[in-house]
mmCIF file with all atom_site columns, N, CA and C in Angstrom:
data_model
loop_
_atom_site.group_PDB
_atom_site.id
_atom_site.type_symbol
_atom_site.label_atom_id
_atom_site.label_alt_id
_atom_site.label_comp_id
_atom_site.label_asym_id
_atom_site.label_entity_id
_atom_site.label_seq_id
_atom_site.pdbx_PDB_ins_code
_atom_site.Cartn_x
_atom_site.Cartn_y
_atom_site.Cartn_z
_atom_site.occupancy
_atom_site.B_iso_or_equiv
_atom_site.pdbx_formal_charge
_atom_site.auth_seq_id
_atom_site.auth_comp_id
_atom_site.auth_asym_id
_atom_site.auth_atom_id
_atom_site.pdbx_PDB_model_num
ATOM 1   N N  . MET A 1 1  ? 129.877 -3.423 -63.558 1.00 82.00 ? 11 MET A N  1
ATOM 2   C CA . MET A 1 1  ? 130.646 -2.202 -63.720 1.00 82.00 ? 11 MET A CA 1
ATOM 3   C C  . MET A 1 1  ? 130.691 -1.451 -62.385 1.00 82.00 ? 11 MET A C  1
ATOM 4   N N  . PRO A 1 2  ? 131.861 -0.976 -61.970 1.00 89.00 ? 12 PRO A N  1
ATOM 5   C CA . PRO A 1 2  ? 131.954 -0.299 -60.673 1.00 89.00 ? 12 PRO A CA 1
ATOM 6   C C  . PRO A 1 2  ? 131.312 1.076  -60.694 1.00 89.00 ? 12 PRO A C  1
ATOM 7   N N  . LYS A 1 3  ? 131.088 1.585  -59.500 1.00 90.00 ? 13 LYS A N  1
ATOM 8   C CA . LYS A 1 3  ? 130.534 2.927  -59.380 1.00 90.00 ? 13 LYS A CA 1
ATOM 9   C C  . LYS A 1 3  ? 131.536 3.953  -59.887 1.00 90.00 ? 13 LYS A C  1
ATOM 10  N N  . LEU A 1 4  ? 131.025 5.049  -60.412 1.00 91.00 ? 14 LEU A N  1
ATOM 11  C CA . LEU A 1 4  ? 131.892 6.149  -60.844 1.00 91.00 ? 14 LEU A CA 1
ATOM 12  C C  . LEU A 1 4  ? 132.198 7.023  -59.644 1.00 91.00 ? 14 LEU A C  1
ATOM 13  N N  . LYS A 1 5  ? 133.465 7.391  -59.502 1.00 94.00 ? 15 LYS A N  1
ATOM 14  C CA . LYS A 1 5  ? 133.862 8.241  -58.387 1.00 94.00 ? 15 LYS A CA 1
ATOM 15  C C  . LYS A 1 5  ? 134.055 9.675  -58.855 1.00 94.00 ? 15 LYS A C  1
ATOM 16  N N  . THR A 1 6  ? 133.595 10.600 -58.043 1.00 94.00 ? 16 THR A N  1
ATOM 17  C CA . THR A 1 6  ? 133.767 12.018 -58.315 1.00 94.00 ? 16 THR A CA 1
ATOM 18  C C  . THR A 1 6  ? 135.163 12.443 -57.888 1.00 94.00 ? 16 THR A C  1
ATOM 19  N N  . ASN A 1 7  ? 135.819 13.233 -58.686 1.00 96.00 ? 17 ASN A N  1
ATOM 20  C CA . ASN A 1 7  ? 137.108 13.823 -58.304 1.00 96.00 ? 17 ASN A CA 1
ATOM 21  C C  . ASN A 1 7  ? 136.808 14.913 -57.282 1.00 96.00 ? 17 ASN A C  1
ATOM 22  N N  . ARG A 1 8  ? 137.219 14.697 -56.032 1.00 96.00 ? 18 ARG A N  1
ATOM 23  C CA . ARG A 1 8  ? 136.837 15.597 -54.946 1.00 96.00 ? 18 ARG A CA 1
ATOM 24  C C  . ARG A 1 8  ? 137.463 16.974 -55.103 1.00 96.00 ? 18 ARG A C  1
ATOM 25  N N  . GLY A 1 9  ? 138.662 17.045 -55.665 1.00 96.00 ? 19 GLY A N  1
ATOM 26  C CA . GLY A 1 9  ? 139.290 18.341 -55.893 1.00 96.00 ? 19 GLY A CA 1
ATOM 27  C C  . GLY A 1 9  ? 138.502 19.163 -56.887 1.00 96.00 ? 19 GLY A C  1
ATOM 28  N N  . ALA A 1 10 ? 138.029 18.511 -57.949 1.00 96.00 ? 20 ALA A N  1
ATOM 29  C CA . ALA A 1 10 ? 137.236 19.206 -58.965 1.00 96.00 ? 20 ALA A CA 1
ATOM 30  C C  . ALA A 1 10 ? 135.868 19.597 -58.418 1.00 96.00 ? 20 ALA A C  1
ATOM 31  N N  . ALA A 1 11 ? 135.305 18.766 -57.552 1.00 95.00 ? 21 ALA A N  1
ATOM 32  C CA . ALA A 1 11 ? 133.981 19.057 -56.997 1.00 95.00 ? 21 ALA A CA 1
ATOM 33  C C  . ALA A 1 11 ? 134.003 20.335 -56.163 1.00 95.00 ? 21 ALA A C  1
ATOM 34  N N  . LYS A 1 12 ? 135.157 20.637 -55.545 1.00 95.00 ? 22 LYS A N  1
ATOM 35  C CA . LYS A 1 12 ? 135.270 21.845 -54.739 1.00 95.00 ? 22 LYS A CA 1
ATOM 36  C C  . LYS A 1 12 ? 135.524 23.084 -55.593 1.00 95.00 ? 22 LYS A C  1
ATOM 37  N N  . ARG A 1 13 ? 135.966 22.894 -56.820 1.00 95.00 ? 23 ARG A N  1
ATOM 38  C CA . ARG A 1 13 ? 136.376 24.022 -57.653 1.00 95.00 ? 23 ARG A CA 1
ATOM 39  C C  . ARG A 1 13 ? 135.375 24.411 -58.732 1.00 95.00 ? 23 ARG A C  1
ATOM 40  N N  . PHE A 1 14 ? 134.516 23.505 -59.151 1.00 96.00 ? 24 PHE A N  1
ATOM 41  C CA . PHE A 1 14 ? 133.613 23.769 -60.265 1.00 96.00 ? 24 PHE A CA 1
ATOM 42  C C  . PHE A 1 14 ? 132.161 23.649 -59.832 1.00 96.00 ? 24 PHE A C  1
ATOM 43  N N  . ARG A 1 15 ? 131.299 24.477 -60.433 1.00 94.00 ? 25 ARG A N  1
ATOM 44  C CA . ARG A 1 15 ? 129.859 24.426 -60.195 1.00 94.00 ? 25 ARG A CA 1
ATOM 45  C C  . ARG A 1 15 ? 129.167 24.225 -61.538 1.00 94.00 ? 25 ARG A C  1
ATOM 46  N N  . ARG A 1 16 ? 128.103 23.453 -61.536 1.00 93.00 ? 26 ARG A N  1
ATOM 47  C CA . ARG A 1 16 ? 127.364 23.151 -62.759 1.00 93.00 ? 26 ARG A CA 1
ATOM 48  C C  . ARG A 1 16 ? 126.449 24.315 -63.114 1.00 93.00 ? 26 ARG A C  1
ATOM 49  N N  . THR A 1 17 ? 126.366 24.645 -64.405 1.00 92.00 ? 27 THR A N  1
ATOM 50  C CA . THR A 1 17 ? 125.394 25.616 -64.908 1.00 92.00 ? 27 THR A CA 1
ATOM 51  C C  . THR A 1 17 ? 124.574 24.928 -65.980 1.00 92.00 ? 27 THR A C  1
ATOM 52  N N  . ALA A 1 18 ? 123.636 25.642 -66.560 1.00 90.00 ? 28 ALA A N  1
ATOM 53  C CA . ALA A 1 18 ? 122.791 25.046 -67.597 1.00 90.00 ? 28 ALA A CA 1
ATOM 54  C C  . ALA A 1 18 ? 123.581 24.725 -68.860 1.00 90.00 ? 28 ALA A C  1
ATOM 55  N N  . THR A 1 19 ? 124.627 25.497 -69.127 1.00 88.00 ? 29 THR A N  1
ATOM 56  C CA . THR A 1 19 ? 125.366 25.299 -70.376 1.00 88.00 ? 29 THR A CA 1
ATOM 57  C C  . THR A 1 19 ? 126.745 24.688 -70.179 1.00 88.00 ? 29 THR A C  1
ATOM 58  N N  . GLY A 1 20 ? 127.213 24.537 -68.946 1.00 91.00 ? 30 GLY A N  1
ATOM 59  C CA . GLY A 1 20 ? 128.551 23.983 -68.725 1.00 91.00 ? 30 GLY A CA 1
ATOM 60  C C  . GLY A 1 20 ? 128.922 24.070 -67.264 1.00 91.00 ? 30 GLY A C  1
ATOM 61  N N  . PHE A 1 21 ? 130.084 24.641 -66.978 1.00 95.00 ? 31 PHE A N  1
ATOM 62  C CA . PHE A 1 21 ? 130.574 24.769 -65.613 1.00 95.00 ? 31 PHE A CA 1
ATOM 63  C C  . PHE A 1 21 ? 131.133 26.157 -65.402 1.00 95.00 ? 31 PHE A C  1
ATOM 64  N N  . LYS A 1 22 ? 131.223 26.559 -64.147 1.00 96.00 ? 32 LYS A N  1
ATOM 65  C CA . LYS A 1 22 ? 131.839 27.837 -63.804 1.00 96.00 ? 32 LYS A CA 1
ATOM 66  C C  . LYS A 1 22 ? 132.844 27.603 -62.688 1.00 96.00 ? 32 LYS A C  1
ATOM 67  N N  . HIS A 1 23 ? 133.821 28.501 -62.573 1.00 97.00 ? 33 HIS A N  1
ATOM 68  C CA . HIS A 1 23 ? 134.869 28.376 -61.570 1.00 97.00 ? 33 HIS A CA 1
ATOM 69  C C  . HIS A 1 23 ? 135.285 29.759 -61.103 1.00 97.00 ? 33 HIS A C  1
ATOM 70  N N  . ARG A 1 24 ? 136.004 29.786 -59.986 1.00 96.00 ? 34 ARG A N  1
ATOM 71  C CA . ARG A 1 24 ? 136.498 31.041 -59.445 1.00 96.00 ? 34 ARG A CA 1
ATOM 72  C C  . ARG A 1 24 ? 137.691 31.508 -60.271 1.00 96.00 ? 34 ARG A C  1
ATOM 73  N N  . LYS A 1 25 ? 137.811 32.802 -60.445 1.00 96.00 ? 35 LYS A N  1
ATOM 74  C CA . LYS A 1 25 ? 138.931 33.355 -61.204 1.00 96.00 ? 35 LYS A CA 1
ATOM 75  C C  . LYS A 1 25 ? 140.222 33.254 -60.392 1.00 96.00 ? 35 LYS A C  1
ATOM 76  N N  . THR A 1 26 ? 141.342 33.188 -61.089 1.00 95.00 ? 36 THR A N  1
ATOM 77  C CA . THR A 1 26 ? 142.637 33.055 -60.421 1.00 95.00 ? 36 THR A CA 1
ATOM 78  C C  . THR A 1 26 ? 143.200 34.422 -60.041 1.00 95.00 ? 36 THR A C  1
ATOM 79  N N  . PHE A 1 27 ? 144.308 34.409 -59.326 1.00 96.00 ? 37 PHE A N  1
ATOM 80  C CA . PHE A 1 27 ? 145.050 35.603 -58.897 1.00 96.00 ? 37 PHE A CA 1
ATOM 81  C C  . PHE A 1 27 ? 144.288 36.429 -57.852 1.00 96.00 ? 37 PHE A C  1
ATOM 82  N N  . ARG A 1 28 ? 143.498 35.782 -57.012 1.00 95.00 ? 38 ARG A N  1
ATOM 83  C CA . ARG A 1 28 ? 142.728 36.507 -56.024 1.00 95.00 ? 38 ARG A CA 1
ATOM 84  C C  . ARG A 1 28 ? 142.929 35.920 -54.625 1.00 95.00 ? 38 ARG A C  1
ATOM 85  N N  . ALA A 1 29 ? 143.988 35.128 -54.414 1.00 95.00 ? 39 ALA A N  1
ATOM 86  C CA . ALA A 1 29 ? 144.151 34.424 -53.148 1.00 95.00 ? 39 ALA A CA 1
ATOM 87  C C  . ALA A 1 29 ? 145.051 35.167 -52.162 1.00 95.00 ? 39 ALA A C  1
ATOM 88  N N  . HIS A 1 30 ? 146.168 35.730 -52.618 1.00 96.00 ? 40 HIS A N  1
ATOM 89  C CA . HIS A 1 30 ? 147.102 36.390 -51.704 1.00 96.00 ? 40 HIS A CA 1
ATOM 90  C C  . HIS A 1 30 ? 147.866 37.455 -52.480 1.00 96.00 ? 40 HIS A C  1
ATOM 91  N N  . ASN A 1 31 ? 148.723 38.216 -51.763 1.00 97.00 ? 41 ASN A N  1
ATOM 92  C CA . ASN A 1 31 ? 149.471 39.334 -52.356 1.00 97.00 ? 41 ASN A CA 1
ATOM 93  C C  . ASN A 1 31 ? 148.525 40.356 -52.993 1.00 97.00 ? 41 ASN A C  1
ATOM 94  N N  . LEU A 1 32 ? 147.476 40.687 -52.284 1.00 97.00 ? 42 LEU A N  1
ATOM 95  C CA . LEU A 1 32 ? 146.467 41.583 -52.846 1.00 97.00 ? 42 LEU A CA 1
ATOM 96  C C  . LEU A 1 32 ? 146.851 43.052 -52.718 1.00 97.00 ? 42 LEU A C  1
ATOM 97  N N  . THR A 1 33 ? 147.808 43.364 -51.870 1.00 97.00 ? 43 THR A N  1
ATOM 98  C CA . THR A 1 33 ? 148.150 44.769 -51.676 1.00 97.00 ? 43 THR A CA 1
ATOM 99  C C  . THR A 1 33 ? 148.843 45.357 -52.899 1.00 97.00 ? 43 THR A C  1
ATOM 100 N N  . LYS A 1 34 ? 149.531 44.538 -53.658 1.00 97.00 ? 44 LYS A N  1
ATOM 101 C CA . LYS A 1 34 ? 150.236 45.056 -54.834 1.00 97.00 ? 44 LYS A CA 1
ATOM 102 C C  . LYS A 1 34 ? 149.358 45.110 -56.083 1.00 97.00 ? 44 LYS A C  1
ATOM 103 N N  . LYS A 1 35 ? 148.145 44.598 -55.986 1.00 97.00 ? 45 LYS A N  1
ATOM 104 C CA . LYS A 1 35 ? 147.253 44.600 -57.138 1.00 97.00 ? 45 LYS A CA 1
ATOM 105 C C  . LYS A 1 35 ? 146.342 45.816 -57.091 1.00 97.00 ? 45 LYS A C  1
ATOM 106 N N  . LYS A 1 36 ? 146.065 46.383 -58.232 1.00 98.00 ? 46 LYS A N  1
ATOM 107 C CA . LYS A 1 36 ? 145.203 47.559 -58.326 1.00 98.00 ? 46 LYS A CA 1
ATOM 108 C C  . LYS A 1 36 ? 143.770 47.184 -57.948 1.00 98.00 ? 46 LYS A C  1
ATOM 109 N N  . GLN A 1 37 ? 143.064 48.174 -57.402 1.00 98.00 ? 47 GLN A N  1
ATOM 110 C CA . GLN A 1 37 ? 141.667 47.956 -57.008 1.00 98.00 ? 47 GLN A CA 1
ATOM 111 C C  . GLN A 1 37 ? 140.818 47.537 -58.201 1.00 98.00 ? 47 GLN A C  1
ATOM 112 N N  . ARG A 1 38 ? 141.075 48.143 -59.346 1.00 98.00 ? 48 ARG A N  1
ATOM 113 C CA . ARG A 1 38 ? 140.305 47.818 -60.555 1.00 98.00 ? 48 ARG A CA 1
ATOM 114 C C  . ARG A 1 38 ? 140.502 46.354 -60.951 1.00 98.00 ? 48 ARG A C  1
ATOM 115 N N  . ARG A 1 39 ? 141.733 45.883 -60.836 1.00 97.00 ? 49 ARG A N  1
ATOM 116 C CA . ARG A 1 39 ? 142.030 44.489 -61.182 1.00 97.00 ? 49 ARG A CA 1
ATOM 117 C C  . ARG A 1 39 ? 141.330 43.530 -60.222 1.00 97.00 ? 49 ARG A C  1
ATOM 118 N N  . LYS A 1 40 ? 141.386 43.833 -58.930 1.00 97.00 ? 50 LYS A N  1
ATOM 119 C CA . LYS A 1 40 ? 140.745 42.974 -57.937 1.00 97.00 ? 50 LYS A CA 1
ATOM 120 C C  . LYS A 1 40 ? 139.229 42.952 -58.123 1.00 97.00 ? 50 LYS A C  1
ATOM 121 N N  . ARG A 1 41 ? 138.682 44.108 -58.491 1.00 97.00 ? 51 ARG A N  1
ATOM 122 C CA . ARG A 1 41 ? 137.236 44.191 -58.707 1.00 97.00 ? 51 ARG A CA 1
ATOM 123 C C  . ARG A 1 41 ? 136.827 43.315 -59.883 1.00 97.00 ? 51 ARG A C  1
ATOM 124 N N  . ARG A 1 42 ? 137.636 43.298 -60.933 1.00 97.00 ? 52 ARG A N  1
ATOM 125 C CA . ARG A 1 42 ? 137.324 42.490 -62.111 1.00 97.00 ? 52 ARG A CA 1
ATOM 126 C C  . ARG A 1 42 ? 137.510 40.996 -61.875 1.00 97.00 ? 52 ARG A C  1
ATOM 127 N N  . LEU A 1 43 ? 138.266 40.660 -60.844 1.00 97.00 ? 53 LEU A N  1
ATOM 128 C CA . LEU A 1 43 ? 138.494 39.250 -60.534 1.00 97.00 ? 53 LEU A CA 1
ATOM 129 C C  . LEU A 1 43 ? 137.411 38.663 -59.630 1.00 97.00 ? 53 LEU A C  1
ATOM 130 N N  . ARG A 1 44 ? 136.453 39.473 -59.226 1.00 96.00 ? 54 ARG A N  1
ATOM 131 C CA . ARG A 1 44 ? 135.367 38.970 -58.394 1.00 96.00 ? 54 ARG A CA 1
ATOM 132 C C  . ARG A 1 44 ? 134.471 38.030 -59.185 1.00 96.00 ? 54 ARG A C  1
ATOM 133 N N  . GLY A 1 45 ? 133.734 37.226 -58.440 1.00 96.00 ? 55 GLY A N  1
ATOM 134 C CA . GLY A 1 45 ? 132.706 36.404 -59.069 1.00 96.00 ? 55 GLY A CA 1
ATOM 135 C C  . GLY A 1 45 ? 133.255 35.168 -59.738 1.00 96.00 ? 55 GLY A C  1
ATOM 136 N N  . LEU A 1 46 ? 132.416 34.530 -60.525 1.00 96.00 ? 56 LEU A N  1
ATOM 137 C CA . LEU A 1 46 ? 132.744 33.272 -61.181 1.00 96.00 ? 56 LEU A CA 1
ATOM 138 C C  . LEU A 1 46 ? 132.825 33.467 -62.687 1.00 96.00 ? 56 LEU A C  1
ATOM 139 N N  . GLN A 1 47 ? 133.581 32.589 -63.321 1.00 96.00 ? 57 GLN A N  1
ATOM 140 C CA . GLN A 1 47 ? 133.777 32.659 -64.766 1.00 96.00 ? 57 GLN A CA 1
ATOM 141 C C  . GLN A 1 47 ? 133.429 31.306 -65.358 1.00 96.00 ? 57 GLN A C  1
ATOM 142 N N  . ALA A 1 48 ? 132.895 31.291 -66.556 1.00 96.00 ? 58 ALA A N  1
ATOM 143 C CA . ALA A 1 48 ? 132.580 30.036 -67.232 1.00 96.00 ? 58 ALA A CA 1
ATOM 144 C C  . ALA A 1 48 ? 133.868 29.344 -67.662 1.00 96.00 ? 58 ALA A C  1
ATOM 145 N N  . THR A 1 49 ? 133.871 28.019 -67.586 1.00 96.00 ? 59 THR A N  1
ATOM 146 C CA . THR A 1 49 ? 135.045 27.286 -68.048 1.00 96.00 ? 59 THR A CA 1
ATOM 147 C C  . THR A 1 49 ? 135.112 27.331 -69.564 1.00 96.00 ? 59 THR A C  1
ATOM 148 N N  . SER A 1 50 ? 136.286 27.125 -70.072 1.00 95.00 ? 60 SER A N  1
ATOM 149 C CA . SER A 1 50 ? 136.493 27.116 -71.506 1.00 95.00 ? 60 SER A CA 1
ATOM 150 C C  . SER A 1 50 ? 135.768 25.915 -72.111 1.00 95.00 ? 60 SER A C  1
ATOM 151 N N  . PRO A 1 51 ? 135.183 26.066 -73.285 1.00 93.00 ? 61 PRO A N  1
ATOM 152 C CA . PRO A 1 51 ? 134.532 24.915 -73.925 1.00 93.00 ? 61 PRO A CA 1
ATOM 153 C C  . PRO A 1 51 ? 135.489 23.741 -74.141 1.00 93.00 ? 61 PRO A C  1
ATOM 154 N N  . ALA A 1 52 ? 136.767 24.028 -74.312 1.00 95.00 ? 62 ALA A N  1
ATOM 155 C CA . ALA A 1 52 ? 137.746 22.964 -74.487 1.00 95.00 ? 62 ALA A CA 1
ATOM 156 C C  . ALA A 1 52 ? 137.939 22.159 -73.208 1.00 95.00 ? 62 ALA A C  1
ATOM 157 N N  . ASP A 1 53 ? 137.650 22.761 -72.058 1.00 95.00 ? 63 ASP A N  1
ATOM 158 C CA . ASP A 1 53 ? 137.839 22.076 -70.778 1.00 95.00 ? 63 ASP A CA 1
ATOM 159 C C  . ASP A 1 53 ? 136.574 21.375 -70.287 1.00 95.00 ? 63 ASP A C  1
ATOM 160 N N  . ASN A 1 54 ? 135.439 21.654 -70.889 1.00 93.00 ? 64 ASN A N  1
ATOM 161 C CA . ASN A 1 54 ? 134.174 21.103 -70.392 1.00 93.00 ? 64 ASN A CA 1
ATOM 162 C C  . ASN A 1 54 ? 134.162 19.585 -70.390 1.00 93.00 ? 64 ASN A C  1
ATOM 163 N N  . ARG A 1 55 ? 134.761 18.965 -71.404 1.00 93.00 ? 65 ARG A N  1
ATOM 164 C CA . ARG A 1 55 ? 134.763 17.504 -71.481 1.00 93.00 ? 65 ARG A CA 1
ATOM 165 C C  . ARG A 1 55 ? 135.540 16.904 -70.308 1.00 93.00 ? 65 ARG A C  1
ATOM 166 N N  . ALA A 1 56 ? 136.689 17.493 -69.990 1.00 95.00 ? 66 ALA A N  1
ATOM 167 C CA . ALA A 1 56 ? 137.498 16.994 -68.877 1.00 95.00 ? 66 ALA A CA 1
ATOM 168 C C  . ALA A 1 56 ? 136.780 17.182 -67.554 1.00 95.00 ? 66 ALA A C  1
ATOM 169 N N  . VAL A 1 57 ? 136.123 18.318 -67.374 1.00 95.00 ? 67 VAL A N  1
ATOM 170 C CA . VAL A 1 57 ? 135.400 18.571 -66.119 1.00 95.00 ? 67 VAL A CA 1
ATOM 171 C C  . VAL A 1 57 ? 134.221 17.623 -65.993 1.00 95.00 ? 67 VAL A C  1
ATOM 172 N N  . ARG A 1 58 ? 133.527 17.368 -67.086 1.00 93.00 ? 68 ARG A N  1
ATOM 173 C CA . ARG A 1 58 ? 132.412 16.409 -67.062 1.00 93.00 ? 68 ARG A CA 1
ATOM 174 C C  . ARG A 1 58 ? 132.889 15.024 -66.646 1.00 93.00 ? 68 ARG A C  1
ATOM 175 N N  . ARG A 1 59 ? 134.063 14.643 -67.101 1.00 93.00 ? 69 ARG A N  1
ATOM 176 C CA . ARG A 1 59 ? 134.607 13.328 -66.751 1.00 93.00 ? 69 ARG A CA 1
ATOM 177 C C  . ARG A 1 59 ? 134.967 13.263 -65.269 1.00 93.00 ? 69 ARG A C  1
ATOM 178 N N  . MET A 1 60 ? 135.428 14.380 -64.708 1.00 94.00 ? 70 MET A N  1
ATOM 179 C CA . MET A 1 60 ? 135.795 14.384 -63.280 1.00 94.00 ? 70 MET A CA 1
ATOM 180 C C  . MET A 1 60 ? 134.571 14.459 -62.384 1.00 94.00 ? 70 MET A C  1
ATOM 181 N N  . LEU A 1 61 ? 133.458 15.007 -62.908 1.00 94.00 ? 71 LEU A N  1
ATOM 182 C CA . LEU A 1 61 ? 132.242 15.167 -62.113 1.00 94.00 ? 71 LEU A CA 1
ATOM 183 C C  . LEU A 1 61 ? 131.102 14.399 -62.785 1.00 94.00 ? 71 LEU A C  1
ATOM 184 N N  . PRO A 1 62 ? 131.131 13.072 -62.748 1.00 92.00 ? 72 PRO A N  1
ATOM 185 C CA . PRO A 1 62 ? 130.145 12.306 -63.501 1.00 92.00 ? 72 PRO A CA 1
ATOM 186 C C  . PRO A 1 62 ? 128.707 12.486 -63.020 1.00 92.00 ? 72 PRO A C  1
ATOM 187 N N  . HIS A 1 63 ? 128.505 12.745 -61.742 1.00 87.00 ? 73 HIS A N  1
ATOM 188 C CA . HIS A 1 63 ? 127.144 12.849 -61.228 1.00 87.00 ? 73 HIS A CA 1
ATOM 189 C C  . HIS A 1 63 ? 126.547 14.235 -61.427 1.00 87.00 ? 73 HIS A C  1
ATOM 190 N N  . LYS A 1 64 ? 127.388 15.250 -61.537 1.00 77.00 ? 74 LYS A N  1
ATOM 191 C CA . LYS A 1 64 ? 126.895 16.599 -61.788 1.00 77.00 ? 74 LYS A CA 1
ATOM 192 C C  . LYS A 1 64 ? 126.777 16.901 -63.277 1.00 77.00 ? 74 LYS A C  1
ATOM 193 N N  . ALA A 1 65 ? 127.307 16.018 -64.112 1.00 65.00 ? 75 ALA A N  1
ATOM 194 C CA . ALA A 1 65 ? 127.368 16.290 -65.539 1.00 65.00 ? 75 ALA A CA 1
ATOM 195 C C  . ALA A 1 65 ? 126.038 16.071 -66.234 1.00 65.00 ? 75 ALA A C  1
ATOM 196 N N  . ARG A 1 66 ? 125.103 15.458 -65.573 1.00 61.00 ? 76 ARG A N  1
ATOM 197 C CA . ARG A 1 66 ? 123.830 15.155 -66.237 1.00 61.00 ? 76 ARG A CA 1
ATOM 198 C C  . ARG A 1 66 ? 122.814 16.219 -65.982 1.00 61.00 ? 76 ARG A C  1
#
């Protein structure tokens, strides 16, 4: 059986936690001047992935999934 390959795009976007994965929130890359300060503040930090997406992320990151 061949080696499992990690999806490099997913490896840069997701981090493993004890219960699943976390990722950066969207809408924080550009055009920040038109967004309210309160909205930008709430977009800080990382967010847990949806439980429905955990299976797909685990498949893309086989070595971090254990």
